[in-house]
Amino acid sequence: MIEEPYRWLEAISNRREYIEDQLGGAAPVVLVNGEPGIVIATKKAGTPKIYEIYDHLAMGCLGHPADMEKIRQSAIEVAHLEGFTRSRQDVSARRIVAYSLAVALKNAFEQIFSAPFLFRCLFIELGERIEKDEGWTVDYDGSYITTSGRELSRGLLISGKKEVMEKFIKEREALKLQEFKTLKEMVEYAIKLILWASELLTSHESLDAVINRSFKEILSGSAQSDFEVVFLDRTLYEQQSFTALGPEMWS
Amino acid sequence: MNEIIQKGIDPLPIIGDKWSLNGDFISLLKEKGLTCTIPRVMDSPPKSLSTTPCIESTTILAFYYRDGVIVAGDRRATAGNLVIHERAEKVISIDRNTILAVAGTPATAFEIARVLQHSFEFYRRSQLQPLSVAAKVRMVSKLLKDNLALSLQGIGIVIPLLALSDPFGKEKPTIYFYDALGAQFQTVDFAVSGSGSPAVRSILQYINRWSGKPTVEREEEESIQLALQLLDIAAESDTATGGVNRRTKIYPQVKLLKESGVVSVPEEKLEQLFKST
């Protein structure tokens, strides 16, 4: 393999193709922030996909359940060890993603003789103020993109289909920054994003059009009505902000 | 410092290497070399150590009231005959369902509390379910046993009280007390600890047996008033107990444990209730 570097490149390319194929059926995970806090949502499945990592950190992920569990456990360990040896304030998404998750994911991706992680996630940090919120999009190869502050009010999305994510990034630019005042507004917006992403390849409706439609209309026209929704409550920033929401928020 | 930083970052390489399934934070700390080094038992403490005054905190109490458990502690920390601190917090919320009150050496006690806080939350988040009451009780006992070396040498002794409500809502809030070596006991009416505890114990025994209105029948505000009075009485005869400091308006610390979780009583309310007694 070393003597023929093109074979390594081919192996990496095949690896990426394999992972994308395996992730293709995963439901999207979205987040949106506002003055009340941060909402993370996805379609409800047999196992949860949105997890509490630390007092003000959460992770919404998609992929193989075993890989999700492994990375989730590791993120929790890192966060709690950091919090114990330093302080709560020293535990940040940047440290966990940039110094731990990304490094390990990249190493795993490039170790072509072992199984890759089938994994993609949004790593979320609730700030004391909306300007301090952070959303990190982390991919299976260790690459990551950070979005912060009010920019998150337009939403952040990961999907098993790369083309959906690319379409979202492109269309999101046309959206104005949202100014959510209530939790219900945020939940409805997040669910609109989920439904748009889930049905994009069949309906081809633009993101802007979906956002501006009535929530009831969208929900009634969708086969999906069960969601996993979590709220990071800014009023509980100094405590434990992670709160699972029930269907009364969107029914 | 570099070593600590490195150890703080290294945990993630366990991906693909080894994987902890039991949610045991204490084991994780030991694995990373982050636990406090416990000195071996010595025949006798070195002279310098034996003459160094240990800071101690005293007088904590817990009793059942109508809606759950009330836990209170005075605010004074002493070293020998010196008052070191008048705002010590001896009643600590470990998680939403657990209160730890500590009497003894604050350095050890606060470290135990800190380990417990992280351990309970680590388990809850990693295992996606809260730790059971029995497991929490045993964990406190284990940490006290780990402190055996210091206890036997007469320094670093901690005598805690633990109040818990069942996170699954199957049991009413309960009170446990311990000895310095980790033996655990569940109490049926109250528990006290610290140098001022004899006075408190006598009063609570009288109230529960003879007053005609045991603490378990008392309402919240009445119970808070009683807790403040008990600590104030303990302070009358115990110089290491702070009681209610009327000059500086420092009140004992009071927390309530209801089925819904831990509630801290603000100082404003304590002042109001104490003045109305």
Coordinates of C-alpha atoms in Angstrom, one line a residue:
Chain A
M1 CA 0.0 0.0 0.0
I2 CA 2.8 2.4 0.9
E3 CA 4.6 1.7 -2.4
E4 CA 1.5 2.5 -4.4
P5 CA 0.0 5.7 -2.9
Y6 CA -2.8 5.8 -5.4
R7 CA -4.2 2.7 -3.9
W8 CA -4.5 4.4 -0.6
L9 CA -6.4 7.3 -2.2
E10 CA -8.7 4.8 -3.9
A11 CA -9.3 3.0 -0.7
I12 CA -10.2 6.3 1.1
S13 CA -12.5 7.2 -1.8
N14 CA -14.2 3.8 -1.6
R15 CA -14.5 4.2 2.2
R16 CA -16.2 7.5 1.8
E17 CA -18.6 6.1 -0.8
Y18 CA -19.4 3.2 1.5
I19 CA -20.1 5.5 4.5
E20 CA -22.3 7.8 2.5
D21 CA -24.2 4.9 1.2
Q22 CA -24.8 3.5 4.7
L23 CA -25.8 6.9 6.1
G24 CA -28.2 7.6 3.2
G25 CA -31.4 6.4 5.0
A26 CA -30.8 8.4 8.2
A27 CA -33.4 10.9 9.2
P28 CA -32.2 14.6 9.4
V29 CA -31.3 16.3 12.7
V30 CA -31.9 20.0 13.0
L31 CA -31.2 22.7 15.5
V32 CA -32.5 26.3 15.8
N33 CA -31.7 28.9 18.5
G34 CA -33.6 31.8 19.8
E35 CA -33.9 33.9 23.0
P36 CA -35.4 31.0 25.0
G37 CA -32.6 28.6 24.1
I38 CA -31.8 26.0 21.6
V39 CA -34.1 23.4 20.1
I40 CA -32.8 20.2 18.6
A41 CA -35.1 17.9 16.7
T42 CA -35.3 14.8 14.6
K43 CA -37.7 12.2 13.6
K44 CA -38.6 9.8 16.4
A45 CA -36.9 6.4 16.0
G46 CA -36.6 3.3 18.1
T47 CA -33.5 4.6 19.8
P48 CA -32.9 8.3 20.8
K49 CA -30.6 10.3 18.6
I50 CA -30.3 13.5 20.7
Y51 CA -28.2 13.2 23.8
E52 CA -27.2 15.3 26.8
I53 CA -23.4 15.5 27.0
Y54 CA -23.0 18.0 29.8
D55 CA -24.9 20.8 31.6
H56 CA -24.9 23.0 28.6
L57 CA -23.8 20.6 25.8
A58 CA -25.9 18.3 23.7
M59 CA -25.3 16.1 20.6
G60 CA -27.7 15.2 17.9
C61 CA -26.4 12.4 15.7
L62 CA -27.2 10.0 12.9
G63 CA -25.5 6.8 11.8
H64 CA -24.9 3.3 13.1
P65 CA -26.2 3.0 16.7
A66 CA -23.1 1.3 18.0
D67 CA -20.9 4.0 16.6
M68 CA -23.2 6.7 17.9
E69 CA -23.0 5.1 21.4
K70 CA -19.3 4.8 21.3
I71 CA -18.7 8.4 20.4
R72 CA -21.4 9.6 22.8
Q73 CA -19.9 7.8 25.7
S74 CA -16.5 9.2 24.8
A75 CA -17.8 12.8 24.6
I76 CA -19.5 12.4 27.9
E77 CA -16.3 11.1 29.5
V78 CA -14.2 13.9 28.1
A79 CA -16.7 16.5 29.3
H80 CA -17.0 15.2 32.8
L81 CA -13.3 14.7 33.2
E82 CA -12.7 18.3 32.0
G83 CA -15.4 19.5 34.3
F84 CA -14.0 17.6 37.2
T85 CA -10.3 18.5 36.8
R86 CA -11.0 22.1 35.8
S87 CA -14.5 23.7 36.0
R88 CA -17.8 23.7 34.3
Q89 CA -16.9 26.9 32.4
D90 CA -13.9 25.1 30.9
V91 CA -16.0 22.5 29.2
S92 CA -16.8 23.7 25.8
A93 CA -17.9 22.3 22.4
R94 CA -14.7 23.7 20.8
R95 CA -12.5 21.7 23.1
I96 CA -14.4 18.5 22.8
V97 CA -14.9 18.6 19.1
A98 CA -11.6 20.1 17.9
Y99 CA -9.3 18.4 20.4
S100 CA -11.0 15.0 20.8
L101 CA -13.8 14.0 18.5
A102 CA -12.3 15.3 15.3
V103 CA -8.9 13.8 15.9
A104 CA -10.3 10.4 16.7
L105 CA -12.7 10.4 13.8
K106 CA -10.1 11.4 11.3
N107 CA -7.8 8.7 12.6
A108 CA -10.5 6.1 12.4
F109 CA -11.5 7.2 8.9
E110 CA -8.0 6.9 7.6
Q111 CA -7.3 3.5 9.2
I112 CA -8.4 1.6 6.2
F113 CA -7.8 -1.8 7.7
S114 CA -10.5 -1.3 10.4
A115 CA -14.2 -0.5 10.3
P116 CA -15.0 3.2 9.9
F117 CA -17.4 5.1 12.0
L118 CA -20.8 5.5 10.4
F119 CA -21.4 8.8 12.1
R120 CA -22.4 12.4 11.6
C121 CA -23.5 14.8 14.3
L122 CA -24.5 18.3 15.4
F123 CA -22.6 19.2 18.6
I124 CA -24.4 22.0 20.4
E125 CA -23.3 24.4 23.1
L126 CA -25.8 26.6 24.8
G127 CA -24.4 30.1 25.7
E128 CA -25.4 32.4 28.4
R129 CA -26.6 34.7 25.7
I130 CA -27.9 33.9 22.2
E131 CA -24.7 35.4 20.7
K132 CA -22.7 32.7 22.5
D133 CA -24.5 29.7 21.2
E134 CA -22.5 27.4 19.0
G135 CA -23.4 24.6 16.7
W136 CA -20.7 22.3 15.4
T137 CA -21.4 20.1 12.3
V138 CA -19.0 17.1 12.7
D139 CA -18.6 14.5 9.9
Y140 CA -17.3 10.9 9.9
D141 CA -13.9 11.9 8.5
G142 CA -13.3 14.4 11.4
S143 CA -14.1 17.5 9.5
Y144 CA -16.2 20.1 11.2
I145 CA -17.8 23.4 10.6
T146 CA -18.9 25.8 13.3
T147 CA -21.8 28.1 13.3
S148 CA -22.5 30.5 16.1
G149 CA -24.7 33.2 17.5
R150 CA -27.8 34.4 15.8
E151 CA -26.8 32.7 12.6
L152 CA -28.2 29.5 14.2
S153 CA -31.6 31.1 14.2
R154 CA -31.9 30.2 10.5
G155 CA -31.2 26.6 11.5
L156 CA -28.5 24.0 11.2
L157 CA -29.1 20.6 9.7
I158 CA -27.4 17.3 9.1
S159 CA -28.8 14.6 6.9
G160 CA -27.8 11.2 5.8
K161 CA -27.9 12.5 2.2
K162 CA -25.1 14.9 1.4
E163 CA -27.2 16.5 -1.3
V164 CA -29.8 17.5 1.2
M165 CA -27.2 19.2 3.4
E166 CA -25.7 21.0 0.4
K167 CA -29.1 22.2 -0.7
F168 CA -29.9 23.4 2.8
I169 CA -26.6 25.4 3.0
K170 CA -27.4 27.0 -0.3
E171 CA -31.0 27.9 0.5
R172 CA -30.4 28.9 4.1
E173 CA -28.4 31.9 2.8
A174 CA -31.6 33.3 1.4
L175 CA -33.4 33.1 4.7
K176 CA -33.5 36.1 7.0
L177 CA -32.4 35.8 10.6
Q178 CA -35.2 34.6 12.8
E179 CA -36.3 36.3 16.0
F180 CA -38.0 33.6 18.0
K181 CA -39.6 34.8 21.2
T182 CA -41.3 31.6 22.3
L183 CA -40.3 28.0 22.5
K184 CA -43.3 26.9 20.4
E185 CA -42.2 29.0 17.5
M186 CA -38.8 27.4 17.6
V187 CA -40.2 23.9 17.7
E188 CA -42.5 24.5 14.8
Y189 CA -39.6 26.0 12.8
A190 CA -37.4 23.0 13.6
I191 CA -40.1 20.6 12.5
K192 CA -40.6 22.4 9.3
L193 CA -36.9 22.0 8.6
I194 CA -37.1 18.3 9.3
L195 CA -40.1 17.8 7.0
W196 CA -38.5 19.8 4.3
A197 CA -35.3 17.8 4.4
S198 CA -37.2 14.5 4.6
E199 CA -39.3 15.2 1.6
L200 CA -37.0 17.3 -0.5
L201 CA -36.1 14.7 -3.0
T202 CA -39.7 14.0 -3.8
S203 CA -41.4 17.4 -3.4
H204 CA -38.6 19.7 -4.5
E205 CA -40.2 22.5 -2.6
S206 CA -37.9 25.3 -1.7
L207 CA -36.9 25.9 1.9
D208 CA -38.2 29.4 1.9
A209 CA -41.6 28.2 0.7
V210 CA -41.8 25.6 3.4
I211 CA -40.8 28.1 6.1
N212 CA -43.5 30.5 5.1
R213 CA -46.3 27.9 5.0
S214 CA -48.6 27.4 7.9
F215 CA -47.3 24.8 10.4
K216 CA -50.6 23.0 10.6
E217 CA -50.8 22.7 6.9
I218 CA -47.3 21.2 6.7
L219 CA -47.9 18.8 9.5
S220 CA -51.3 17.6 8.3
G221 CA -49.8 17.0 4.8
S222 CA -47.0 14.9 6.2
A223 CA -47.0 11.2 7.0
Q224 CA -44.7 11.9 9.9
S225 CA -46.1 13.3 13.2
D226 CA -43.8 11.9 15.8
F227 CA -40.6 13.7 16.6
E228 CA -37.8 13.6 19.1
V229 CA -37.4 17.2 20.4
V230 CA -35.0 18.5 23.0
F231 CA -34.8 22.0 24.4
L232 CA -31.7 23.6 26.0
D233 CA -33.3 26.1 28.3
R234 CA -31.3 29.3 28.6
T235 CA -32.9 30.1 31.9
L236 CA -31.3 27.0 33.3
Y237 CA -27.9 27.8 31.8
E238 CA -26.3 27.7 35.3
Q239 CA -27.8 24.3 36.0
Q240 CA -28.8 21.5 33.7
S241 CA -30.5 22.9 30.7
F242 CA -31.4 19.7 28.8
T243 CA -35.1 19.1 28.6
A244 CA -37.0 16.6 26.5
L245 CA -40.2 18.0 25.0
G246 CA -43.4 16.2 24.5
P247 CA -45.9 16.1 21.5
E248 CA -48.0 18.8 23.1
M249 CA -45.5 21.3 21.8
W250 CA -46.4 20.5 18.2
S251 CA -49.7 18.7 18.1
Chain B
M1 CA -0.1 21.1 34.4
N2 CA 0.8 19.7 31.0
E3 CA 0.3 16.2 32.3
I4 CA -3.1 17.1 33.7
I5 CA -4.1 18.8 30.4
Q6 CA -2.9 15.8 28.5
K7 CA -4.9 13.5 30.7
G8 CA -7.9 15.7 30.4
I9 CA -7.7 15.4 26.6
D10 CA -6.6 11.8 26.2
P11 CA -9.8 10.0 27.2
L12 CA -11.1 10.0 23.6
P13 CA -8.5 7.7 22.2
I14 CA -10.5 4.9 23.9
I15 CA -12.6 4.9 20.7
G16 CA -11.7 1.7 19.1
D17 CA -9.5 0.8 22.0
K18 CA -11.4 0.0 25.1
W19 CA -14.9 1.0 26.1
S20 CA -16.4 1.5 29.6
L21 CA -19.9 0.3 29.8
N22 CA -20.6 0.7 33.5
G23 CA -20.9 4.5 33.8
D24 CA -18.5 4.4 36.8
F25 CA -16.9 7.9 37.0
I26 CA -14.8 7.0 40.0
S27 CA -13.2 4.1 38.1
L28 CA -12.6 6.5 35.2
L29 CA -10.8 8.9 37.6
K30 CA -8.6 6.2 38.9
E31 CA -7.8 5.0 35.4
K32 CA -6.7 8.5 34.5
G33 CA -4.8 9.0 37.7
L34 CA -7.0 11.9 38.8
T35 CA -8.1 10.7 42.2
C36 CA -6.6 12.2 45.3
T37 CA -3.7 10.3 46.6
I38 CA -4.6 8.7 49.9
P39 CA -1.7 8.6 52.3
R40 CA -0.8 5.3 53.9
V41 CA -1.7 4.8 57.5
M42 CA 1.2 6.1 59.7
D43 CA 2.0 4.9 63.2
S44 CA 1.5 8.5 64.2
P45 CA 1.1 11.7 62.2
P46 CA 4.3 13.8 61.7
K47 CA 4.7 16.5 64.3
S48 CA 4.1 19.3 61.8
L49 CA 0.9 17.6 60.7
S50 CA -0.4 16.9 64.2
T51 CA 0.0 20.6 65.2
T52 CA -1.6 22.0 62.1
P53 CA -5.2 23.0 63.0
C54 CA -7.6 21.3 60.7
I55 CA -10.5 23.3 59.5
E56 CA -13.8 21.7 60.6
S57 CA -17.4 22.4 60.0
T58 CA -20.1 21.3 62.4
T59 CA -23.8 20.7 63.1
I60 CA -26.0 19.4 60.4
L61 CA -29.5 18.0 60.7
A62 CA -32.1 16.3 58.6
F63 CA -35.6 15.3 59.5
Y64 CA -38.8 14.3 57.8
Y65 CA -41.6 16.8 57.5
R66 CA -45.0 16.5 55.9
D67 CA -43.9 17.0 52.3
G68 CA -40.5 15.3 52.4
V69 CA -37.2 15.9 54.1
I70 CA -35.6 19.1 55.4
V71 CA -31.9 19.4 55.6
A72 CA -30.1 22.2 57.4
G73 CA -26.6 23.1 58.4
D74 CA -24.9 26.0 60.2
R75 CA -22.5 28.3 58.3
R76 CA -19.5 28.3 60.6
A77 CA -16.1 26.8 59.8
T78 CA -13.5 26.7 62.6
A79 CA -9.9 25.7 63.1
G80 CA -9.2 25.0 66.8
N81 CA -10.6 28.0 68.6
L82 CA -10.6 30.3 65.5
V83 CA -13.6 31.0 63.4
I84 CA -12.2 30.7 59.9
H85 CA -15.4 31.3 57.8
E86 CA -19.0 32.3 58.6
R87 CA -20.5 31.4 55.3
A88 CA -19.5 27.8 54.8
E89 CA -21.9 25.7 52.8
K90 CA -22.3 22.3 54.3
V91 CA -25.6 21.4 52.7
I92 CA -24.8 20.5 49.1
S93 CA -27.1 19.6 46.2
I94 CA -25.5 16.6 44.5
D95 CA -28.2 16.3 41.8
R96 CA -31.9 17.0 41.4
N97 CA -32.8 14.3 43.9
T98 CA -30.0 14.2 46.3
I99 CA -28.7 16.4 49.2
L100 CA -25.5 15.8 51.0
A101 CA -24.8 17.5 54.3
V102 CA -21.4 17.3 55.7
A103 CA -19.8 17.6 59.2
G104 CA -16.1 17.2 59.6
T105 CA -13.2 18.4 57.5
P106 CA -14.4 20.6 54.6
A107 CA -11.5 19.8 52.4
T108 CA -12.4 16.1 52.3
A109 CA -16.1 16.7 52.4
F110 CA -16.2 19.1 49.5
E111 CA -14.0 16.8 47.4
I112 CA -16.4 13.9 48.2
A113 CA -19.3 16.1 47.2
R114 CA -17.6 17.1 44.0
V115 CA -16.9 13.5 43.0
L116 CA -20.4 12.5 43.8
Q117 CA -21.9 15.4 41.7
H118 CA -19.9 14.3 38.7
S119 CA -20.4 10.6 39.3
F120 CA -24.2 10.9 39.5
E121 CA -24.5 13.0 36.4
F122 CA -21.9 10.9 34.5
Y123 CA -24.0 7.8 35.2
R124 CA -27.3 9.5 34.3
R125 CA -26.0 10.8 31.0
S126 CA -24.0 7.8 29.9
Q127 CA -26.5 5.2 30.9
L128 CA -29.6 7.2 30.0
Q129 CA -31.2 6.5 33.3
P130 CA -30.6 8.0 36.8
L131 CA -28.7 6.1 39.5
S132 CA -30.9 4.3 41.9
V133 CA -31.2 5.3 45.6
A134 CA -29.4 2.1 46.7
A135 CA -26.5 2.7 44.4
K136 CA -26.1 6.3 45.5
V137 CA -26.1 5.3 49.2
R138 CA -23.4 2.7 48.4
M139 CA -21.3 5.2 46.5
V140 CA -21.2 7.5 49.4
S141 CA -20.2 4.6 51.6
K142 CA -17.5 3.6 49.2
L143 CA -16.0 7.1 49.2
L144 CA -15.9 7.2 53.0
K145 CA -14.2 3.8 53.0
D146 CA -11.6 5.2 50.5
N147 CA -11.0 7.9 53.1
L148 CA -10.3 5.3 55.8
A149 CA -6.6 6.1 56.0
L150 CA -7.2 9.7 56.9
S151 CA -10.1 8.8 59.3
L152 CA -7.9 6.4 61.2
Q153 CA -5.3 9.2 61.7
G154 CA -7.9 11.5 63.1
I155 CA -7.6 14.0 60.2
G156 CA -9.9 14.5 57.3
I157 CA -12.8 12.8 59.0
V158 CA -16.2 13.4 57.3
I159 CA -19.5 12.4 58.8
P160 CA -22.2 13.0 56.2
L161 CA -26.0 12.9 56.0
L162 CA -27.6 11.9 52.8
A163 CA -31.2 12.7 51.8
L164 CA -32.6 11.2 48.6
S165 CA -35.8 11.0 46.7
D166 CA -36.4 8.2 44.3
P167 CA -35.7 9.4 40.7
F168 CA -38.3 6.8 39.5
G169 CA -40.9 8.1 41.9
K170 CA -41.5 4.8 43.6
E171 CA -40.4 5.7 47.2
K172 CA -40.7 8.7 49.4
P173 CA -37.6 10.8 50.2
T174 CA -35.4 9.1 52.7
I175 CA -32.5 10.0 55.1
Y176 CA -29.3 8.0 55.6
F177 CA -26.5 8.7 58.0
Y178 CA -23.0 7.3 58.1
D179 CA -20.1 6.8 60.5
A180 CA -16.6 7.8 59.5
L181 CA -15.7 4.4 58.2
G182 CA -18.7 4.3 55.8
A183 CA -21.3 2.2 57.6
Q184 CA -24.7 3.4 56.4
F185 CA -28.0 3.6 58.3
Q186 CA -31.4 4.6 57.3
T187 CA -33.3 6.7 59.8
V188 CA -37.0 6.7 60.6
D189 CA -37.3 10.2 61.9
F190 CA -34.2 12.4 61.9
A191 CA -30.4 12.4 61.7
V192 CA -27.9 14.8 63.1
S193 CA -24.1 15.1 63.0
G194 CA -21.4 17.4 64.2
S195 CA -20.3 18.8 67.5
G196 CA -23.5 20.7 68.1
S197 CA -25.6 17.6 67.3
P198 CA -26.3 16.4 70.9
A199 CA -28.5 19.4 71.7
V200 CA -30.3 19.0 68.4
R201 CA -30.8 15.3 69.0
S202 CA -32.3 15.8 72.4
I203 CA -34.8 18.4 71.2
L204 CA -35.9 16.3 68.2
Q205 CA -36.3 13.2 70.3
Y206 CA -38.5 15.2 72.7
I207 CA -40.6 16.6 69.8
N208 CA -41.1 13.3 68.2
R209 CA -42.0 11.4 71.4
W210 CA -43.8 13.9 73.6
S211 CA -44.8 17.1 71.9
G212 CA -47.9 15.6 70.3
K213 CA -46.8 16.9 66.9
P214 CA -43.9 15.0 65.5
T215 CA -41.9 16.6 62.7
V216 CA -43.4 14.4 60.1
E217 CA -46.7 16.2 60.7
R218 CA -45.4 19.7 60.4
E219 CA -45.8 21.9 57.4
E220 CA -43.0 23.4 55.4
E221 CA -42.7 26.8 57.0
E222 CA -43.1 25.5 60.4
S223 CA -40.4 22.9 59.7
I224 CA -38.0 25.5 58.4
Q225 CA -38.6 27.6 61.5
L226 CA -37.8 24.6 63.7
A227 CA -34.6 23.9 61.8
L228 CA -33.4 27.4 62.3
Q229 CA -34.3 27.3 66.0
L230 CA -32.5 24.0 66.5
L231 CA -29.3 25.3 65.0
D232 CA -29.6 28.5 67.0
I233 CA -30.0 26.4 70.2
A234 CA -27.0 24.2 69.3
A235 CA -24.9 27.4 68.9
E236 CA -25.7 28.4 72.4
S237 CA -23.5 25.7 73.8
D238 CA -21.2 24.8 70.9
T239 CA -18.7 27.4 69.9
A240 CA -18.1 25.6 66.6
T241 CA -21.7 26.1 65.5
G242 CA -22.8 29.3 63.9
G243 CA -26.6 29.4 64.5
V244 CA -28.3 32.6 63.4
N245 CA -26.0 35.5 63.4
R246 CA -28.3 38.5 64.0
R247 CA -25.6 41.1 63.6
T248 CA -24.4 40.0 60.2
K249 CA -27.7 38.4 59.2
I250 CA -26.1 35.1 58.3
Y251 CA -28.6 32.3 58.5
P252 CA -28.1 28.6 58.4
Q253 CA -28.4 26.9 55.1
V254 CA -31.7 25.0 54.5
K255 CA -32.7 22.8 51.6
L256 CA -35.9 20.8 51.1
L257 CA -36.2 17.5 49.4
K258 CA -39.6 16.8 48.0
E259 CA -40.8 14.2 45.6
S260 CA -40.3 16.7 42.8
G261 CA -36.7 17.3 43.8
V262 CA -34.4 19.6 45.7
V263 CA -35.4 23.1 46.7
S264 CA -33.0 25.6 48.2
V265 CA -34.6 28.0 50.6
P266 CA -33.4 31.6 49.9
E267 CA -32.0 33.7 52.7
E268 CA -34.7 36.2 52.4
K269 CA -37.3 33.6 53.3
L270 CA -35.2 32.3 56.1
E271 CA -34.9 35.8 57.6
Q272 CA -38.7 36.3 57.3
L273 CA -39.5 33.0 58.9
F274 CA -37.0 33.3 61.7
K275 CA -38.3 36.8 62.6
S276 CA -41.8 35.5 62.7
T277 CA -41.1 32.8 65.3

